[in-house]
Amino acid sequence: MAFQPDTATVVAAREGDAAAIDRLVAGYLPLVYTIVGRALDGHADVDDVVQDTMLRVLRNLGDLRDPEAFRSWLVAITVRQVRERYRVRRGTPDALLPDDVRDPGADFTDLAITRLELAGQRKETAEATRWLDEDNRELLSLWWLEASGELTRDEIVDAIEVTRQHAAVRIQRMKGQLETARVVVRALDATPPCAELAFVLTEWDRRPSPLWRKRIARHTRDCRQCSPAWSGLVAAERLLVGMALVPIPASLGAHFGGYGAGATATSQVAAHAAGGSGKALATKIAIKGTVGIGRRVLTAVLATGAVAGGGAAAVVYTHDDKPVNSAAVVTAASPTPRLTLPPSATPSTSPSAKASVKASPSKTKTKTKAVTPVPATATSAKKGVGSWEFSGAKGALADVGAGWYYNWSTNNDSMPGPADVEFVPMIWGKANVTTADLAKVKKEGDVLLGFNEPDMGGQANMSVEDALADWPELQDTGMRLGSPAVAYGADTDGGWLDRFMTGAKDKNLRVDFITLHWYGSDFSDAAVGQFLGYVDAVHKKYDLPIWVTEYGLMNFSGSPKYPSAAQEVAFIQGSTKGMESRSWLERYAWFGLPAVGDSVDFGLYKDASTPTEAGKAYKAAG
């Protein structure tokens, strides 16, 4: 781990010791620069965000109660500043600079490759970071430092403000996207180049983006020439050791004293705080309010600036400078490729769903059915499956011991199950909010599942506003109503479902339970804990009953794509035991029942009576 000042230095800096402040800035500037640089992908704003972060830290250092927590506090502030810059950039997209006027020295990835002397797969991994979604770049900037021993997992959890289990899930998804991005880099750098890929790239503007990452990755999976790029990838953790902190560039170091260039860090911070003029201004400091600014720290900064810079710096504050609230985080993981399934059943893949609700009057008066919770006393009533049509569906439903099933449709006319296995209908998307389809679901029972992954293209693909506008139609059926099942972000503030539930509460709409989807790409023994931690976090957030309507182990963007039979059996045994023991978890459904065609690697039954190893484990569950 790189040298960083100890707790005594933090205490002294908090008390206004100018030398300690200088050591604190010098010691932690490389860490802040590395996080910001990787998260912003070397954008021209990196230096500004680093300076803003250090200024915010110094301004608020006097309010830090636990000096031992300084690094965690610093990292959390850094992440907030990055998110704020993301927010600003979304409103003012950058113009693409011509290659002949871009400054390669300002590119963080190029800088990292040059200064760390990276080669081979390390260089490839650094270049791949350009292709990550912005939230995954932020997470990578932290995980990279964890893998190199610069940060702890607890510090990452504090910085991104999620549970430890959710952090593990997000990191696994980020690693999957990083692996895909590495393959994209390989394909683009291949010699000789692939002629078919060149045709695919005809309209590419040469800028890395999620859209083109997906298009290029899709090509590599199907192309005989490009598909070997998926082989021989060394685990990212092994590549990151020894390449954590990137030496800061001279241009940024100069802003903080240049480390040995003759001026102190604090003098430069003071000059920057005063507008960067370096001239003698007024010595008066006007500070409105007493909260949010370390007076002694700032005074020490300004005093050092006056001595080292040849003049006094003036800083006028007209408002409290309190730490900004955390921006909303959309969970990692870009939408993943879908399995090819019959049009009647186009299920989804990934985590999802949160909710809060109150029973409410609908737009028209209807005779409502009872909305008592599904009893969880009989464990067989919990276990279910998602199934599309195949010849052995009815027999397999009976053999596996399912208490219920669904097929992402309004009825089960084309695939009826045994009389004692309950069918639960779904209004899949906007096109199904019709008088005819709503009449069909009312004939099927007392429970209705809402929209299927409305936050995802290729699935229901609905805006929050459209979903809220259509929700009263589902509510008017009088059926017990499950939340929309989003593709990801079930326990994250500001995501699709969170905005939907906020809108539902404001409009006095009803949601009776949460539906969740979850797919894990970590096939180790940790998968059970990751899954149950996610479920627990969603329940804790909304305090509503939970239905897990899709779950399993799949790695949609890496290799291997599926776990071994032994890993899958262990996960089924652990996950079902955990769900059966949670009284508020009313039902769960494995994805999916058929083990034929595209689903042979994860399905439960090859025909009406032949379970896979996973099928045998699921049959024994409950």
Coordinates of C-alpha atoms in Angstrom, one line a residue:
M1 CA 0.0 0.0 0.0
A2 CA 1.3 3.4 -0.9
F3 CA 2.4 5.7 2.0
Q4 CA -0.5 7.7 3.5
P5 CA -0.4 9.9 6.6
D6 CA -1.4 8.4 9.9
T7 CA -4.2 9.3 12.2
A8 CA -2.0 11.6 14.2
T9 CA -1.5 13.7 11.0
V10 CA -5.2 13.8 10.5
V11 CA -5.8 15.0 14.0
A12 CA -3.1 17.7 13.7
A13 CA -4.5 18.8 10.4
R14 CA -8.0 19.0 11.8
E15 CA -6.6 21.3 14.5
G16 CA -5.1 23.6 11.9
D17 CA -1.4 22.5 11.8
A18 CA -0.3 23.8 8.4
A19 CA 2.5 21.2 8.1
A20 CA 0.1 18.4 8.8
I21 CA -2.4 19.7 6.2
D22 CA 0.5 19.8 3.7
R23 CA 1.3 16.1 4.5
L24 CA -2.3 15.2 4.3
V25 CA -2.8 16.7 0.9
A26 CA 0.4 15.3 -0.4
G27 CA -0.2 11.8 1.0
Y28 CA -3.8 11.4 -0.3
L29 CA -3.7 13.3 -3.6
P30 CA -2.5 10.2 -5.6
L31 CA -5.4 8.2 -4.2
V32 CA -8.0 10.8 -5.1
Y33 CA -6.4 11.4 -8.5
T34 CA -6.5 7.7 -9.3
I35 CA -10.2 7.3 -8.3
V36 CA -11.3 10.4 -10.3
G37 CA -9.1 9.6 -13.3
R38 CA -10.4 6.1 -13.8
A39 CA -14.0 7.0 -13.0
L40 CA -14.0 9.9 -15.5
D41 CA -11.9 8.0 -18.0
G42 CA -9.3 10.7 -18.2
H43 CA -11.8 13.5 -19.1
A44 CA -10.5 17.0 -19.2
D45 CA -12.4 17.6 -16.0
V46 CA -10.2 15.3 -13.9
D47 CA -7.9 17.9 -12.6
D48 CA -10.9 20.2 -11.6
V49 CA -12.7 17.4 -9.8
V50 CA -9.5 16.4 -7.9
Q51 CA -9.0 20.0 -6.8
D52 CA -12.7 20.4 -5.9
T53 CA -12.5 17.2 -3.9
M54 CA -9.4 18.3 -1.9
L55 CA -10.9 21.7 -1.3
R56 CA -14.1 20.2 0.0
V57 CA -12.1 17.8 2.3
L58 CA -10.1 20.7 3.7
R59 CA -13.2 22.9 4.2
N60 CA -15.0 20.2 6.1
L61 CA -12.1 18.6 8.0
G62 CA -13.0 20.4 11.2
D63 CA -16.3 18.4 11.2
L64 CA -14.7 15.0 11.0
R65 CA -15.4 13.3 14.3
D66 CA -13.5 10.1 13.8
P67 CA -9.9 10.8 12.5
E68 CA -9.4 7.0 12.0
A69 CA -12.2 7.1 9.4
F70 CA -10.5 9.9 7.4
R71 CA -9.7 7.7 4.3
S72 CA -13.3 6.3 4.1
W73 CA -14.6 9.8 4.5
L74 CA -12.2 11.1 1.8
V75 CA -13.2 8.3 -0.6
A76 CA -16.9 8.9 -0.1
I77 CA -16.5 12.7 -0.8
T78 CA -14.5 11.8 -4.0
V79 CA -17.2 9.5 -5.3
R80 CA -19.8 12.2 -4.7
Q81 CA -17.8 14.7 -6.6
V82 CA -17.4 12.3 -9.5
R83 CA -21.2 11.7 -9.5
E84 CA -21.8 15.4 -9.5
R85 CA -19.6 15.8 -12.5
Y86 CA -21.4 13.0 -14.3
R87 CA -24.6 14.9 -13.7
V88 CA -23.3 18.1 -15.1
R89 CA -21.7 16.3 -18.1
R90 CA -25.0 14.6 -19.0
G91 CA -26.5 18.1 -19.4
T92 CA -23.7 19.3 -21.6
P93 CA -22.3 16.5 -23.8
D94 CA -18.7 16.8 -24.8
A95 CA -17.9 17.6 -28.4
L96 CA -15.6 15.0 -30.0
L97 CA -12.2 16.6 -30.6
P98 CA -10.4 15.7 -33.9
D99 CA -7.6 13.2 -33.4
D100 CA -5.0 15.8 -34.5
V101 CA -5.8 18.3 -31.7
R102 CA -6.4 15.9 -28.8
D103 CA -3.7 16.0 -26.2
P104 CA -2.7 12.4 -25.5
G105 CA -1.0 13.5 -22.4
A106 CA -4.3 14.5 -20.9
D107 CA -5.8 11.0 -21.4
F108 CA -5.8 9.1 -18.1
T109 CA -5.6 5.7 -19.7
D110 CA -2.7 6.6 -21.9
L111 CA -1.1 8.2 -18.9
A112 CA -1.5 5.0 -16.8
I113 CA -0.1 2.8 -19.6
T114 CA 2.9 5.1 -20.0
R115 CA 3.7 5.8 -16.4
L116 CA 3.0 2.3 -15.1
E117 CA 4.8 0.8 -18.2
L118 CA 2.0 -1.5 -18.8
A119 CA 2.1 -4.2 -21.5
G120 CA 0.2 -7.3 -22.6
Q121 CA -3.1 -8.0 -20.8
R122 CA -2.4 -5.3 -18.3
K123 CA -2.4 -2.7 -21.1
E124 CA -5.4 -4.4 -22.6
T125 CA -7.3 -4.1 -19.3
A126 CA -6.4 -0.4 -18.9
E127 CA -7.7 0.3 -22.4
A128 CA -10.8 -1.7 -21.8
T129 CA -11.9 0.7 -19.0
R130 CA -12.8 3.3 -21.7
W131 CA -15.6 0.9 -22.8
L132 CA -17.3 0.7 -19.4
D133 CA -20.6 2.4 -18.4
E134 CA -19.9 5.4 -16.2
D135 CA -21.3 3.7 -13.0
N136 CA -19.1 0.7 -13.7
R137 CA -16.0 3.0 -14.2
E138 CA -16.7 4.5 -10.9
L139 CA -17.0 1.1 -9.2
L140 CA -13.9 -0.1 -11.1
S141 CA -11.9 2.8 -9.8
L142 CA -12.6 1.7 -6.3
W143 CA -12.4 -2.1 -6.8
W144 CA -9.0 -1.7 -8.7
L145 CA -7.7 0.0 -5.5
E146 CA -9.1 -2.8 -3.3
A147 CA -7.5 -5.5 -5.5
S148 CA -4.2 -3.7 -5.1
G149 CA -4.4 -3.2 -1.4
E150 CA -5.1 0.5 -1.4
L151 CA -8.7 0.3 -0.1
T152 CA -10.8 -2.1 1.9
R153 CA -14.1 -3.6 0.9
D154 CA -15.7 -1.7 3.8
E155 CA -14.4 1.6 2.4
I156 CA -16.0 0.8 -0.9
V157 CA -19.3 -0.1 0.7
D158 CA -19.3 3.2 2.6
A159 CA -18.4 5.1 -0.6
I160 CA -21.1 3.7 -2.8
E161 CA -23.6 3.6 0.0
V162 CA -25.0 0.1 -0.5
T163 CA -25.0 -3.1 1.6
R164 CA -21.9 -5.3 1.6
Q165 CA -23.8 -8.0 -0.3
H166 CA -25.1 -5.6 -2.9
A167 CA -21.5 -4.2 -3.4
A168 CA -20.4 -7.8 -4.1
V169 CA -23.1 -8.2 -6.7
R170 CA -22.3 -4.9 -8.4
I171 CA -18.6 -5.8 -8.4
Q172 CA -19.2 -9.1 -10.1
R173 CA -21.3 -7.5 -12.8
M174 CA -18.7 -4.8 -13.3
K175 CA -16.0 -7.5 -13.7
G176 CA -18.2 -9.2 -16.3
Q177 CA -18.5 -6.0 -18.3
L178 CA -14.8 -5.4 -18.0
E179 CA -14.1 -8.8 -19.4
T180 CA -16.4 -8.1 -22.3
A181 CA -14.6 -4.8 -22.9
R182 CA -11.2 -6.5 -22.9
V183 CA -12.5 -8.8 -25.7
V184 CA -13.7 -5.7 -27.6
V185 CA -10.2 -4.2 -27.3
R186 CA -8.7 -7.5 -28.6
A187 CA -11.0 -7.6 -31.5
L188 CA -10.3 -4.1 -32.6
D189 CA -6.5 -4.5 -32.3
A190 CA -6.5 -7.9 -34.0
T191 CA -4.0 -8.5 -36.8
P192 CA -5.0 -9.1 -39.5
P193 CA -8.3 -7.2 -38.9
C194 CA -11.6 -9.0 -39.3
A195 CA -13.3 -8.0 -42.6
E196 CA -16.7 -8.7 -41.2
L197 CA -16.1 -6.6 -38.1
A198 CA -14.9 -3.8 -40.3
F199 CA -18.3 -3.9 -42.0
V200 CA -20.1 -3.8 -38.6
L201 CA -18.0 -0.7 -37.7
T202 CA -18.9 1.3 -40.8
E203 CA -20.9 3.8 -38.9
W204 CA -18.9 3.8 -35.7
D205 CA -17.6 7.3 -34.7
R206 CA -14.5 5.8 -33.0
R207 CA -15.7 6.7 -29.5
P208 CA -16.1 3.9 -27.0
S209 CA -19.7 3.6 -25.9
P210 CA -22.0 1.0 -24.3
L211 CA -23.9 0.6 -27.6
W212 CA -20.8 -0.2 -29.6
R213 CA -19.4 -2.4 -26.9
K214 CA -22.5 -4.6 -27.1
R215 CA -22.5 -4.7 -30.9
I216 CA -18.8 -5.6 -31.1
A217 CA -19.1 -8.2 -28.4
R218 CA -22.1 -9.7 -30.1
H219 CA -20.1 -10.0 -33.3
T220 CA -17.1 -11.6 -31.5
R221 CA -19.3 -14.4 -30.1
D222 CA -20.6 -15.4 -33.6
C223 CA -17.5 -14.8 -35.6
R224 CA -15.0 -17.6 -36.3
Q225 CA -12.1 -15.2 -36.6
C226 CA -13.0 -13.1 -33.5
S227 CA -14.3 -15.7 -31.1
P228 CA -10.9 -16.8 -29.9
A229 CA -10.6 -13.4 -28.2
W230 CA -12.7 -14.8 -25.4
S231 CA -10.0 -17.3 -24.6
G232 CA -6.9 -16.9 -22.4
L233 CA -8.1 -13.9 -20.4
V234 CA -6.1 -13.7 -17.1
A235 CA -8.3 -12.8 -14.1
A236 CA -8.4 -9.1 -13.7
E237 CA -7.4 -9.4 -10.0
R238 CA -4.1 -10.9 -11.0
L239 CA -3.4 -8.1 -13.5
L240 CA -4.1 -5.3 -11.1
V241 CA -1.5 -6.1 -8.4
G242 CA 1.2 -3.5 -8.5
M243 CA -0.6 -1.1 -10.8
A244 CA -2.9 0.8 -8.4
L245 CA -1.9 4.4 -8.0
V246 CA -1.0 6.3 -11.1
P247 CA 1.6 9.0 -10.5
I248 CA -0.1 12.3 -10.7
P249 CA 0.9 14.5 -13.7
A250 CA 3.1 17.5 -13.2
S251 CA 0.2 19.8 -14.3
L252 CA -1.9 18.6 -11.4
G253 CA 1.0 18.4 -8.9
A254 CA 1.7 22.1 -9.6
H255 CA -1.7 23.0 -8.4
F256 CA -0.8 21.4 -5.0
G257 CA 2.8 22.6 -4.6
G258 CA 4.6 20.3 -7.1
Y259 CA 6.0 18.2 -4.2
G260 CA 9.5 19.6 -3.8
A261 CA 9.1 22.4 -6.4
G262 CA 9.5 25.0 -3.7
A263 CA 5.9 25.8 -2.8
T264 CA 3.7 24.0 -0.3
A265 CA 0.5 22.1 -1.0
T266 CA -1.5 24.3 1.2
S267 CA -0.3 27.5 -0.4
Q268 CA -1.5 26.3 -3.8
V269 CA -4.8 25.2 -2.3
A270 CA -5.2 28.6 -0.8
A271 CA -4.4 30.3 -4.0
H272 CA -6.9 28.1 -5.9
A273 CA -9.5 28.8 -3.3
A274 CA -8.9 32.5 -3.8
G275 CA -9.4 32.3 -7.5
G276 CA -5.9 31.1 -8.4
S277 CA -4.5 34.6 -8.8
G278 CA -1.6 34.2 -6.4
K279 CA -1.7 38.0 -5.8
A280 CA -2.0 39.8 -2.5
L281 CA -5.7 40.3 -1.8
A282 CA -7.6 41.2 1.3
T283 CA -6.8 39.2 4.4
K284 CA -10.3 39.1 5.6
I285 CA -12.3 35.9 5.6
A286 CA -16.0 36.2 5.6
I287 CA -17.7 33.0 6.6
K288 CA -21.5 32.8 7.0
G289 CA -22.5 30.1 9.3
T290 CA -20.5 27.9 11.7
V291 CA -21.3 24.4 10.3
G292 CA -19.5 22.8 7.4
I293 CA -16.1 24.7 7.4
G294 CA -13.1 23.9 9.5
R295 CA -12.1 27.4 10.5
R296 CA -8.8 26.5 12.0
V297 CA -7.9 24.4 9.0
L298 CA -8.8 27.1 6.5
T299 CA -7.0 29.7 8.5
A300 CA -3.9 27.6 8.5
V301 CA -4.2 27.1 4.7
L302 CA -4.5 30.8 4.1
A303 CA -1.7 31.6 6.6
T304 CA 0.6 29.2 4.8
G305 CA -0.4 30.6 1.5
A306 CA 0.4 34.1 2.7
V307 CA 3.9 33.1 3.8
A308 CA 4.8 30.8 0.9
G309 CA 3.0 32.7 -1.8
G310 CA 4.2 36.2 -1.0
G311 CA 0.8 37.5 -0.2
A312 CA -2.5 36.9 1.6
A313 CA -5.3 35.0 0.0
A314 CA -8.9 36.0 0.6
V315 CA -11.8 33.6 0.5
V316 CA -15.3 34.8 0.9
Y317 CA -18.0 32.2 1.6
T318 CA -21.6 33.3 1.2
H319 CA -23.3 30.0 2.2
D320 CA -22.6 26.9 4.2
D321 CA -20.4 24.5 2.4
K322 CA -21.8 21.2 3.6
P323 CA -21.0 17.9 1.9
V324 CA -23.3 17.2 -1.0
N325 CA -25.9 14.5 -0.9
S326 CA -25.1 11.3 -2.7
A327 CA -26.4 11.1 -6.2
A328 CA -28.7 8.3 -7.1
V329 CA -26.8 5.2 -8.3
V330 CA -28.3 3.0 -11.1
T331 CA -27.0 -0.5 -10.3
A332 CA -24.2 -1.8 -12.2
A333 CA -24.4 -3.9 -15.0
S334 CA -25.6 -2.8 -18.4
P335 CA -28.7 -4.7 -19.7
T336 CA -27.5 -8.1 -20.6
P337 CA -28.2 -10.2 -23.7
R338 CA -31.4 -12.1 -23.7
L339 CA -31.9 -15.8 -24.3
T340 CA -33.7 -16.8 -27.4
L341 CA -37.2 -18.0 -26.3
P342 CA -40.6 -18.4 -28.0
P343 CA -42.4 -15.1 -28.5
S344 CA -45.0 -16.2 -26.0
A345 CA -42.4 -16.2 -23.2
T346 CA -39.6 -13.7 -23.4
P347 CA -38.4 -13.7 -19.8
S348 CA -35.7 -11.7 -18.4
T349 CA -32.4 -11.8 -16.7
S350 CA -30.9 -10.0 -13.7
P351 CA -31.8 -8.4 -10.4
S352 CA -34.7 -6.2 -9.8
A353 CA -37.6 -4.7 -7.9
K354 CA -38.5 -2.6 -4.9
A355 CA -41.7 -1.1 -3.6
S356 CA -43.8 0.7 -1.1
V357 CA -47.5 1.1 -1.2
K358 CA -50.9 1.8 0.2
A359 CA -54.2 0.4 -0.9
S360 CA -55.9 3.1 -2.8
P361 CA -59.0 4.0 -4.7
S362 CA -58.9 3.3 -8.4
K363 CA -60.2 5.5 -11.1
T364 CA -63.4 3.5 -11.3
K365 CA -65.2 1.6 -8.6
T366 CA -64.8 -2.2 -8.9
K367 CA -65.6 -5.1 -6.7
T368 CA -62.2 -6.0 -5.3
K369 CA -61.2 -9.5 -4.5
A370 CA -59.5 -10.3 -1.1
V371 CA -55.9 -9.3 -1.0
T372 CA -54.8 -11.4 1.9
P373 CA -51.2 -12.6 1.6
V374 CA -50.4 -16.0 0.2
P375 CA -49.9 -18.2 3.2
A376 CA -46.3 -19.3 3.7
T377 CA -47.0 -22.1 6.2
A378 CA -46.8 -24.8 3.6
T379 CA -43.4 -24.7 2.1
S380 CA -44.6 -26.4 -1.1
A381 CA -46.8 -23.3 -1.8
K382 CA -43.6 -21.2 -2.1
K383 CA -41.8 -23.2 -4.7
G384 CA -42.6 -22.5 -8.3
V385 CA -41.1 -22.1 -11.8
G386 CA -41.1 -19.9 -14.8
S387 CA -41.8 -22.0 -17.8
W388 CA -42.3 -21.5 -21.5
E389 CA -44.0 -24.2 -23.7
F390 CA -42.4 -27.6 -24.1
S391 CA -43.9 -31.0 -24.5
G392 CA -43.1 -32.1 -21.0
A393 CA -44.4 -29.1 -19.1
K394 CA -47.4 -30.6 -17.4
G395 CA -45.6 -33.7 -16.2
A396 CA -42.5 -31.8 -15.1
L397 CA -44.6 -29.4 -13.1
A398 CA -46.1 -32.3 -11.2
D399 CA -42.8 -34.1 -10.8
V400 CA -40.8 -31.2 -9.5
G401 CA -43.4 -30.5 -6.7
A402 CA -44.2 -26.9 -7.8
G403 CA -46.9 -25.1 -5.9
W404 CA -47.3 -22.5 -8.6
Y405 CA -46.0 -21.5 -12.0
Y406 CA -46.2 -18.7 -14.6
N407 CA -45.4 -18.2 -18.3
W408 CA -45.1 -14.4 -18.6
S409 CA -48.6 -14.4 -20.2
T410 CA -52.1 -13.6 -19.3
N411 CA -53.3 -17.2 -19.4
N412 CA -52.1 -20.8 -19.6
D413 CA -54.5 -22.0 -22.3
S414 CA -51.6 -23.2 -24.4
M415 CA -49.7 -24.9 -21.5
P416 CA -52.1 -26.0 -18.7
G417 CA -50.5 -27.4 -15.6
P418 CA -51.8 -30.0 -13.1
A419 CA -55.0 -29.1 -11.3
D420 CA -53.2 -28.7 -8.0
V421 CA -50.5 -26.3 -9.3
E422 CA -51.6 -22.7 -9.3
F423 CA -51.1 -20.6 -12.4
V424 CA -50.3 -16.9 -11.9
P425 CA -50.9 -14.5 -14.8
M426 CA -48.9 -11.5 -15.9
I427 CA -49.6 -8.2 -17.7
W428 CA -46.2 -8.3 -19.5
G429 CA -46.1 -4.8 -21.0
K430 CA -48.0 -1.8 -22.3
A431 CA -49.4 -3.7 -25.3
N432 CA -51.2 -6.1 -22.8
V433 CA -53.0 -3.3 -21.0
T434 CA -56.2 -4.0 -23.0
T435 CA -59.7 -4.8 -22.1
A436 CA -59.3 -8.3 -23.5
D437 CA -56.1 -9.1 -21.7
L438 CA -57.3 -7.7 -18.4
A439 CA -60.4 -9.8 -18.7
K440 CA -58.2 -12.9 -19.2
V441 CA -56.1 -12.4 -16.1
K442 CA -59.2 -11.9 -13.9
K443 CA -60.3 -15.4 -14.9
E444 CA -57.1 -17.0 -13.7
G445 CA -57.2 -16.3 -10.0
D446 CA -56.6 -13.7 -7.4
V447 CA -53.0 -12.7 -8.0
L448 CA -51.5 -10.7 -10.8
L449 CA -47.8 -10.0 -11.7
G450 CA -47.0 -6.6 -13.1
F451 CA -44.8 -5.5 -16.0
N452 CA -41.8 -7.6 -16.9
E453 CA -38.5 -5.6 -16.8
P454 CA -40.0 -2.3 -18.0
D455 CA -36.6 -0.6 -17.6
M456 CA -35.0 -2.7 -20.4
G457 CA -35.1 -2.6 -24.2
G458 CA -36.3 -6.0 -25.6
Q459 CA -38.5 -6.5 -22.6
A460 CA -41.5 -4.4 -21.5
N461 CA -39.4 -1.2 -22.2
M462 CA -41.7 1.3 -20.5
S463 CA -41.0 4.7 -19.0
V464 CA -41.9 5.3 -15.4
E465 CA -44.6 7.7 -16.5
D466 CA -46.2 5.3 -18.9
A467 CA -46.2 2.5 -16.3
L468 CA -47.8 4.8 -13.7
A469 CA -50.4 5.9 -16.2
D470 CA -51.4 2.2 -16.9
W471 CA -51.1 0.9 -13.4
P472 CA -54.7 1.9 -12.4
E473 CA -55.9 -0.5 -15.1
L474 CA -54.1 -3.4 -13.4
Q475 CA -55.3 -2.2 -10.0
D476 CA -58.9 -2.1 -11.2
T477 CA -58.9 -5.9 -11.6
G478 CA -59.1 -6.1 -7.9
M479 CA -56.4 -8.8 -7.9
R480 CA -53.5 -8.9 -5.4
L481 CA -50.9 -7.0 -7.4
G482 CA -47.1 -7.5 -7.6
S483 CA -44.7 -4.7 -8.5
P484 CA -43.1 -4.3 -11.9
A485 CA -40.1 -6.5 -12.1
V486 CA -37.2 -4.3 -13.1
A487 CA -34.0 -5.7 -14.7
Y488 CA -31.7 -4.3 -12.1
G489 CA -31.5 -1.9 -9.2
A490 CA -34.1 -3.3 -6.8
D491 CA -32.4 -1.9 -3.7
T492 CA -31.0 1.3 -5.2
D493 CA -32.4 4.8 -4.7
G494 CA -33.2 6.7 -7.9
G495 CA -33.6 3.7 -10.1
W496 CA -36.6 2.9 -12.3
L497 CA -38.6 1.1 -9.7
D498 CA -37.7 3.6 -7.0
R499 CA -39.2 6.3 -9.1
F500 CA -42.2 4.2 -9.9
M501 CA -42.9 3.5 -6.3
T502 CA -42.5 7.2 -5.4
G503 CA -45.0 8.0 -8.1
A504 CA -47.3 5.3 -7.0
K505 CA -47.3 6.6 -3.4
D506 CA -47.9 10.2 -4.6
K507 CA -50.8 9.0 -6.8
N508 CA -52.2 6.7 -4.0
L509 CA -51.8 3.6 -6.2
R510 CA -51.5 0.1 -4.8
V511 CA -48.7 -2.5 -4.9
D512 CA -49.1 -5.5 -2.6
F513 CA -45.8 -7.3 -2.9
I514 CA -42.4 -7.0 -4.6
T515 CA -41.3 -9.1 -7.4
L516 CA -37.5 -9.7 -7.8
H517 CA -35.2 -11.1 -10.5
W518 CA -31.7 -12.1 -9.7
Y519 CA -28.9 -13.7 -11.7
G520 CA -25.4 -14.3 -10.2
S521 CA -22.2 -14.5 -12.2
D522 CA -20.2 -15.6 -9.2
F523 CA -20.5 -19.4 -9.1
S524 CA -18.6 -19.9 -5.9
D525 CA -20.0 -20.7 -2.4
A526 CA -20.5 -17.0 -1.9
A527 CA -23.4 -16.9 -4.4
V528 CA -26.0 -18.0 -1.8
G529 CA -25.0 -15.2 0.5
Q530 CA -25.0 -12.6 -2.3
F531 CA -28.5 -13.7 -3.4
L532 CA -30.0 -13.8 0.0
G533 CA -28.3 -10.5 1.0
Y534 CA -29.9 -8.9 -2.0
V535 CA -33.3 -10.2 -1.1
D536 CA -33.0 -9.1 2.5
A537 CA -31.9 -5.6 1.4
V538 CA -35.0 -5.2 -0.7
H539 CA -37.3 -6.4 2.0
K540 CA -35.7 -4.2 4.6
K541 CA -36.0 -1.2 2.3
Y542 CA -39.7 -1.6 1.6
D543 CA -41.0 -3.9 4.3
L544 CA -43.3 -5.7 1.9
P545 CA -43.7 -9.4 1.0
I546 CA -41.3 -10.7 -1.6
W547 CA -41.7 -12.9 -4.6
V548 CA -38.6 -14.0 -6.4
T549 CA -40.0 -14.7 -9.8
E550 CA -36.8 -15.3 -11.7
Y551 CA -33.4 -16.4 -10.3
G552 CA -30.4 -18.5 -11.2
L553 CA -26.7 -18.5 -11.9
M554 CA -25.6 -17.1 -15.3
N555 CA -22.7 -15.0 -16.5
F556 CA -24.1 -13.1 -19.5
S557 CA -20.9 -11.2 -20.4
G558 CA -18.0 -13.6 -19.5
S559 CA -16.8 -17.1 -19.5
P560 CA -17.8 -19.7 -18.3
K561 CA -21.4 -18.6 -18.9
Y562 CA -22.9 -21.3 -16.7
P563 CA -21.8 -23.0 -13.4
S564 CA -20.9 -26.7 -13.2
A565 CA -23.7 -29.1 -12.1
A566 CA -22.2 -29.3 -8.6
Q567 CA -22.1 -25.5 -8.3
E568 CA -25.7 -25.2 -9.4
V569 CA -26.9 -27.9 -7.1
A570 CA -25.1 -26.3 -4.1
F571 CA -26.6 -22.9 -5.0
I572 CA -30.2 -24.4 -5.3
Q573 CA -29.9 -26.1 -2.0
G574 CA -28.6 -23.1 -0.1
S575 CA -30.9 -20.5 -1.8
T576 CA -34.1 -22.5 -1.3
K577 CA -33.3 -23.3 2.3
G578 CA -32.8 -19.6 2.9
M579 CA -36.0 -18.6 1.2
E580 CA -38.0 -21.2 2.9
S581 CA -36.8 -19.9 6.3
R582 CA -38.0 -16.3 5.5
S583 CA -41.6 -15.9 6.4
W584 CA -42.0 -12.7 4.4
L585 CA -40.7 -14.3 1.3
E586 CA -43.9 -15.8 -0.1
R587 CA -42.9 -17.4 -3.3
Y588 CA -39.9 -18.1 -5.6
A589 CA -39.5 -19.5 -9.1
W590 CA -36.4 -20.9 -10.8
F591 CA -35.6 -19.8 -14.3
G592 CA -36.6 -22.0 -15.9
L593 CA -38.4 -25.4 -16.1
P594 CA -37.4 -26.7 -19.6
A595 CA -33.8 -28.0 -20.1
V596 CA -34.0 -28.1 -23.9
G597 CA -32.5 -26.1 -26.7
D598 CA -31.0 -22.8 -25.4
S599 CA -31.9 -23.7 -21.8
V600 CA -30.2 -27.0 -21.6
D601 CA -27.5 -25.6 -19.3
F602 CA -29.7 -24.1 -16.7
G603 CA -33.2 -25.7 -17.0
L604 CA -34.6 -28.3 -14.7
Y605 CA -36.3 -30.9 -16.8
K606 CA -35.3 -32.6 -20.1
D607 CA -38.9 -33.9 -20.6
A608 CA -41.9 -34.7 -18.4
S609 CA -40.1 -37.0 -16.0
T610 CA -36.3 -36.5 -16.5
P611 CA -34.8 -33.9 -14.2
T612 CA -31.3 -32.6 -14.6
E613 CA -29.0 -32.5 -11.6
A614 CA -30.3 -29.1 -10.9
G615 CA -33.9 -30.4 -11.4
K616 CA -33.2 -33.1 -8.8
A617 CA -32.0 -30.6 -6.3
Y618 CA -34.9 -28.3 -6.9
K619 CA -37.4 -31.2 -6.7
A620 CA -36.0 -32.0 -3.2
A621 CA -36.3 -28.4 -2.1
G622 CA -39.2 -27.2 0.1

